Short mmCIF file of C-alpha atoms in Angstrom, two decimals:
data_model
loop_
_atom_site.label_atom_id
_atom_site.label_comp_id
_atom_site.label_asym_id
_atom_site.label_seq_id
_atom_site.Cartn_x
_atom_site.Cartn_y
_atom_site.Cartn_z
CA MET A 1 0.06 -0.04 0.08
CA GLY A 2 2.90 2.80 -1.25
CA ARG A 3 1.63 6.70 -0.90
CA VAL A 4 3.55 9.61 -2.24
CA ARG A 5 5.59 11.25 0.63
CA SER A 6 6.58 14.61 -1.15
CA THR A 7 8.67 16.02 2.22
CA ILE A 8 9.73 13.56 5.19
CA SER A 9 11.71 10.69 4.65
CA VAL A 10 10.82 9.02 7.81
CA VAL A 11 7.70 9.51 10.60
CA PRO A 12 9.04 10.10 13.90
CA LEU A 13 6.51 7.74 15.75
CA VAL A 14 6.56 7.43 19.78
CA SER A 15 6.98 3.60 20.87
CA GLU A 16 4.53 4.79 23.52
CA LEU A 17 2.57 7.22 23.81
CA PRO A 18 2.11 9.79 26.46
CA TYR A 19 -1.49 10.64 26.77
CA GLU A 20 -4.78 8.79 26.89
CA PRO A 21 -7.59 11.64 25.91
CA TRP A 22 -10.02 8.14 24.99
CA ARG A 23 -9.85 7.95 29.53
CA GLU A 24 -10.62 10.73 30.47
CA ARG A 25 -13.93 10.95 32.61
CA GLY A 26 -16.80 12.09 30.72
CA SER A 27 -15.68 11.57 27.52
CA ILE A 28 -18.75 8.83 27.14
CA LEU A 29 -22.07 9.66 29.04
CA ALA A 30 -25.24 8.24 29.11
CA GLY A 31 -23.61 5.66 26.29
CA GLU A 32 -22.82 8.27 23.92
CA PHE A 33 -19.64 10.81 22.77
CA ARG A 34 -19.29 13.58 23.72
CA TRP A 35 -16.67 16.77 23.51
CA ARG A 36 -15.46 17.88 26.19
CA LEU A 37 -12.79 21.07 26.96
CA GLY A 38 -11.39 19.28 29.50
CA VAL A 39 -9.04 21.71 30.65
CA ARG A 40 -6.58 21.75 33.76
CA PRO A 41 -4.07 24.29 34.93
CA LEU A 42 -0.68 24.22 33.64
CA ASP A 43 2.95 24.54 35.32
CA LEU A 44 4.35 26.70 33.24
CA ALA A 45 7.69 24.68 33.59
CA ASN A 46 6.62 22.22 31.46
CA TRP A 47 4.94 23.95 29.17
CA ILE A 48 7.01 23.23 25.86
CA GLU A 49 7.82 19.07 25.75
CA LEU A 50 11.11 17.92 23.69
CA GLY A 51 11.53 14.11 23.68
CA PRO A 52 13.09 11.56 21.22
CA ASP A 53 10.65 12.37 18.52
CA ALA A 54 11.27 15.78 18.69
CA ASP A 55 15.09 15.18 18.05
CA GLY A 56 16.76 14.71 15.10
CA PRO A 57 17.48 14.79 11.62
CA ASP A 58 13.91 13.60 11.12
CA GLY A 59 12.30 14.55 14.21
CA TRP A 60 9.27 17.55 14.54
CA ILE A 61 11.79 20.62 14.91
CA ALA A 62 14.03 19.14 11.86
CA GLN A 63 10.44 18.83 9.70
CA LYS A 64 9.59 22.01 10.03
CA ALA A 65 12.19 23.84 8.11
CA ALA A 66 11.48 21.85 5.28
CA LEU A 67 7.78 22.03 5.46
CA LEU A 68 8.34 26.19 5.84
CA GLY A 69 10.32 25.89 2.68
CA GLN A 70 7.79 23.88 0.64
CA HIS A 71 4.58 24.34 1.83
CA ALA A 72 4.35 28.09 3.20
CA SER A 73 1.27 29.60 2.26
CA THR A 74 0.04 25.99 3.50
CA VAL A 75 2.16 25.76 7.33
CA PHE A 76 2.41 30.02 8.55
CA GLY A 77 -0.43 32.60 8.07
CA ALA A 78 -1.09 36.16 9.75
CA LEU A 79 -3.43 38.81 9.52
CA ASP A 80 -1.81 42.19 9.87
CA GLY A 81 -1.07 43.81 12.43
CA ILE A 82 0.38 40.92 14.92
CA GLU A 83 3.58 41.16 15.02
CA PRO A 84 3.78 42.85 18.77
CA ALA A 85 2.22 39.74 19.85
CA SER A 86 3.61 37.60 17.69
CA GLN A 87 7.20 39.20 19.37
CA GLU A 88 6.03 38.74 22.80
CA VAL A 89 4.71 35.27 22.65
CA ALA A 90 8.07 34.53 20.61
CA ASP A 91 10.27 36.47 23.52
CA ALA A 92 8.54 33.63 25.65
CA VAL A 93 9.07 30.83 24.28
CA VAL A 94 12.75 31.56 23.93
CA ASP A 95 13.03 32.74 27.39
CA HIS A 96 11.32 29.21 28.59
CA LEU A 97 13.70 27.17 26.76
CA ARG A 98 16.77 28.96 27.79
CA TRP A 99 15.71 29.41 31.76
CA ARG A 100 14.12 25.08 30.28
CA TRP A 101 16.38 23.31 28.66
CA PRO A 102 19.92 26.22 29.60
CA GLU A 103 22.54 23.52 28.50
CA ARG A 104 20.82 23.87 25.50
CA PHE A 105 19.23 27.13 23.70
CA GLY A 106 21.71 29.27 27.36
CA ARG A 107 22.62 31.21 23.81
CA THR A 108 19.44 30.52 21.83
CA THR A 109 18.21 33.73 19.64
CA LEU A 110 15.00 33.99 17.42
CA ASP A 111 15.57 34.63 13.47
CA THR A 112 15.46 38.49 12.55
CA ASP A 113 14.73 37.18 9.36
CA LEU A 114 11.95 35.29 9.64
CA HIS A 115 7.81 36.38 11.38
CA PRO A 116 8.27 35.83 15.25
CA LEU A 117 5.75 33.57 15.00
CA VAL A 118 7.78 31.69 12.56
CA ALA A 119 10.88 31.86 14.41
CA ALA A 120 9.55 30.35 17.30
CA SER A 121 7.91 28.08 15.75
CA ARG A 122 10.95 27.02 14.31
CA LEU A 123 12.54 25.59 18.08
CA VAL A 124 10.31 24.05 19.24
CA PRO A 125 8.00 20.77 18.94
CA GLU A 126 4.65 22.07 18.94
CA ASP A 127 2.80 24.24 16.48
CA LEU A 128 1.96 27.89 17.70
CA VAL A 129 -1.49 29.81 17.10
CA LEU A 130 -2.68 32.99 17.95
CA MET A 131 -5.11 34.25 19.32
CA VAL A 132 -5.74 38.37 19.17
CA GLU A 133 -8.92 41.32 19.97
CA ARG A 134 -10.79 42.49 17.04
CA ASP A 135 -12.83 45.10 16.89
CA GLY A 136 -13.82 43.53 20.84
CA ARG A 137 -14.27 39.49 19.74
CA LEU A 138 -11.38 37.26 19.76
CA VAL A 139 -9.91 36.33 16.18
CA PHE A 140 -7.44 33.82 14.53
CA GLY A 141 -4.82 36.24 13.90
CA GLY A 142 -2.03 34.16 12.99
CA GLY A 143 -0.62 30.96 13.28
CA SER A 144 2.89 28.56 12.44
CA VAL A 145 1.21 24.96 12.17
CA CYS A 146 3.01 22.76 10.24
CA PHE A 147 1.29 19.59 11.80
CA PRO A 148 -2.48 19.74 10.89
CA ASN A 149 -4.67 17.40 10.81
CA ARG A 150 -6.74 17.47 8.26
CA TRP A 151 -7.14 21.42 8.66
CA ASP A 152 -6.45 24.30 6.94
CA LEU A 153 -4.73 27.67 8.15
CA ALA A 154 -5.23 30.29 6.10
CA SER A 155 -9.59 29.45 5.76
CA LYS A 156 -9.17 29.99 9.29
CA LEU A 157 -7.66 33.84 9.89
CA GLY A 158 -9.70 36.59 11.38
CA ARG A 159 -12.70 34.24 12.59
CA SER A 160 -14.19 34.11 15.87
CA MET A 161 -13.60 30.40 17.99
CA ALA A 162 -17.22 29.39 16.53
CA GLU A 163 -16.39 29.99 13.25
CA VAL A 164 -12.97 27.75 13.59
CA HIS A 165 -15.15 25.58 14.87
CA GLU A 166 -18.08 24.43 12.81
CA PRO A 167 -16.66 22.26 10.37
CA VAL A 168 -16.71 20.19 13.54
CA ALA A 169 -19.38 17.72 13.73
CA LEU A 170 -21.38 19.16 16.84
CA LEU A 171 -18.96 20.85 19.04
CA ASN A 172 -20.78 23.90 18.75
CA ALA A 173 -24.36 22.25 20.14
CA THR A 174 -21.89 20.81 22.72
CA LEU A 175 -19.15 23.44 23.82
CA GLU A 176 -19.49 26.77 21.65
CA SER A 177 -20.60 28.67 25.41
CA GLU A 178 -17.73 27.32 27.64
CA VAL A 179 -15.46 27.93 25.17
CA ASP A 180 -16.02 31.35 25.20
CA ARG A 181 -16.14 32.02 28.97
CA PHE A 182 -13.19 30.25 29.21
CA LEU A 183 -11.93 32.43 27.05
CA GLY A 184 -13.31 35.74 28.06
CA ARG A 185 -11.84 35.19 31.36
CA LEU A 186 -8.43 32.97 31.48
CA ARG A 187 -5.67 35.63 32.84
CA PRO A 188 -2.14 35.43 32.51
CA GLU A 189 -1.47 34.38 35.88
CA ARG A 190 -3.25 30.59 34.97
CA SER A 191 -2.16 28.94 32.27
CA PHE A 192 -4.09 25.50 31.06
CA TRP A 193 -3.62 22.71 28.86
CA ARG A 194 -6.10 20.05 27.46
CA LEU A 195 -5.95 16.33 24.68
CA GLY A 196 -7.19 16.01 22.01
CA TRP A 197 -7.65 12.96 19.66
CA GLY A 198 -7.77 10.31 17.01
CA ILE A 199 -7.33 7.80 14.46
CA ILE A 200 -5.21 8.28 10.91
CA ASP A 201 -4.34 6.45 7.87
CA VAL A 202 -1.19 7.69 7.93
CA PRO A 203 1.43 8.52 10.17
CA ASP A 204 2.91 12.03 8.55
CA GLY A 205 1.76 15.25 11.28
CA TYR A 206 1.97 17.29 8.28
CA THR A 207 -2.04 16.78 6.98
CA PRO A 208 -3.45 19.71 5.18
CA ALA A 209 -6.07 19.89 3.68
CA ASP A 210 -4.86 21.40 0.92
CA GLY A 211 -4.20 18.08 -0.30
CA THR A 212 -0.75 18.93 -0.02
CA GLY A 213 0.00 16.20 1.92
CA GLY A 214 1.06 13.48 -0.24
CA ALA A 215 -1.40 10.78 -1.02
CA ARG A 216 -3.62 8.86 1.33
CA PRO A 217 -3.82 4.84 1.23
CA ILE A 218 -7.60 3.53 -0.49
CA ASP A 219 -9.20 1.46 2.59
CA PRO A 220 -6.38 0.36 5.21
CA ALA A 221 -7.17 -2.62 7.10
CA ALA A 222 -7.13 -1.82 10.52
CA SER A 223 -4.01 -2.71 11.68
CA GLU A 224 -2.55 -0.34 9.82
CA LEU A 225 -3.96 2.90 11.57
CA PHE A 226 -1.95 5.54 14.00
CA VAL A 227 -2.82 6.80 17.15
CA ARG A 228 -2.39 10.54 16.96
CA VAL A 229 -2.73 12.37 20.45
CA GLU A 230 -2.42 16.40 20.35
CA ARG A 231 -1.16 18.51 23.41
CA GLU A 232 -3.01 21.98 23.39
CA THR A 233 -1.88 24.90 26.12
CA LEU A 234 -3.58 27.89 26.77
CA ARG A 235 -1.66 30.60 27.71
CA ARG A 236 -3.19 34.63 27.45
CA PHE A 237 -0.23 37.44 27.58
CA PRO A 238 0.46 40.42 29.87
CA GLY A 239 1.74 42.75 27.23
CA THR A 240 -0.63 42.83 24.30
CA GLY A 241 -3.29 40.42 25.81
CA CYS A 242 -3.01 37.67 22.78
CA VAL A 243 -4.01 34.02 23.46
CA LEU A 244 -1.65 31.63 22.37
CA PHE A 245 -2.30 27.80 21.71
CA THR A 246 0.77 25.15 21.64
CA ILE A 247 -0.28 22.01 20.25
CA ARG A 248 2.10 18.91 20.30
CA THR A 249 1.62 16.39 18.49
CA TYR A 250 2.46 12.27 19.53
CA ILE A 251 1.71 10.21 16.84
CA ALA A 252 1.80 5.44 17.25
CA PRO A 253 0.86 3.04 15.58
CA ILE A 254 -2.45 1.46 16.69
CA ALA A 255 -0.95 -2.51 17.94
CA VAL A 256 1.36 0.26 20.76
CA MET A 257 -2.61 -0.82 22.36
CA GLU A 258 -2.54 -4.09 22.71
CA ARG A 259 0.04 -3.59 25.18
CA ASP A 260 -2.62 -2.01 27.47
CA PRO A 261 -6.46 -4.29 27.06
CA LYS A 262 -8.18 -2.12 28.49
CA SER A 263 -7.41 1.69 27.60
CA ALA A 264 -7.89 -0.81 23.95
CA ALA A 265 -10.69 -1.47 24.88
CA THR A 266 -12.19 2.60 25.85
CA LEU A 267 -10.72 3.43 22.98
CA ALA A 268 -13.07 1.30 21.10
CA ALA A 269 -16.02 1.91 22.74
CA ALA A 270 -15.14 5.32 22.36
CA VAL A 271 -15.33 5.59 19.18
CA SER A 272 -18.23 2.98 19.02
CA ALA A 273 -20.06 5.58 20.71
CA MET A 274 -19.51 8.39 18.35
CA SER A 275 -22.85 9.76 16.76
CA ALA A 276 -22.38 8.84 12.52
CA GLU A 277 -21.90 12.51 11.84
CA VAL A 278 -18.76 13.19 14.28
CA ARG A 279 -17.74 9.68 13.29
CA ARG A 280 -17.64 11.93 9.65
CA TYR A 281 -15.45 14.33 10.60
CA LYS A 282 -12.89 12.76 12.12
CA ASP A 283 -12.71 10.26 8.98
CA LEU A 284 -14.08 6.75 11.25
CA ALA A 285 -16.64 6.03 9.41
CA ASN A 286 -15.89 2.68 7.71
CA LEU A 287 -14.65 2.30 10.93
CA GLY A 288 -15.36 -1.39 12.89
#
């Protein structure tokens, strides 16, 4: 079952997933899958997550250089005028890296030839999404998103969170007001993190909606699928009032689930509990 991979030769899979969000309480309610905000307080010491899959010549960080070079218009976009917010975020990323890993990043500086969001993103495995205030509402101001999971960054620019989530089946009906309240209360002195997950048919992190990620297999067997977990952090910054989402991606062959039958059964139950609309959105309509 061959496919073309235009930019990445080796995918940085993990042999063990660090998080299992399908096991979180409330993911299934009255026998039905439900979207959850699922935020919890973030210890800023753990803001950025490195690891073996982030480093090396084929790790997530190295992949960004190739993707930004070959698919710049797909993996980066920004509204005019977000440079101050982007610079505040980028400076915070550098400060954190210097403090957290001084032996590696003690002399790190931003590449001033790049947009600040891109320069910061090139240093870490996380994708960066920036929300900014425009006309009294929080909108998607820009992002360096090298590992989109079948979504289109350019189409999100200038949109509110509810508009960004519009394609996600049943999410706004369940969570729109809760998300708005959470973002409205978010303050610089207290940050948060949450988890998301999916089952995908390719191991790549770069799977944009515009099709530039390469061919997808046709009707892959269940054993050929992969589990994708995304750890998001959410921070509001004091200088500009912007909100930054970081998205750290982990991908593992679905076979790793065999090591923990209880977790595997919970994952299968979560998929079975999804409505037809959610299964279609998550590309799980044909998964038995």
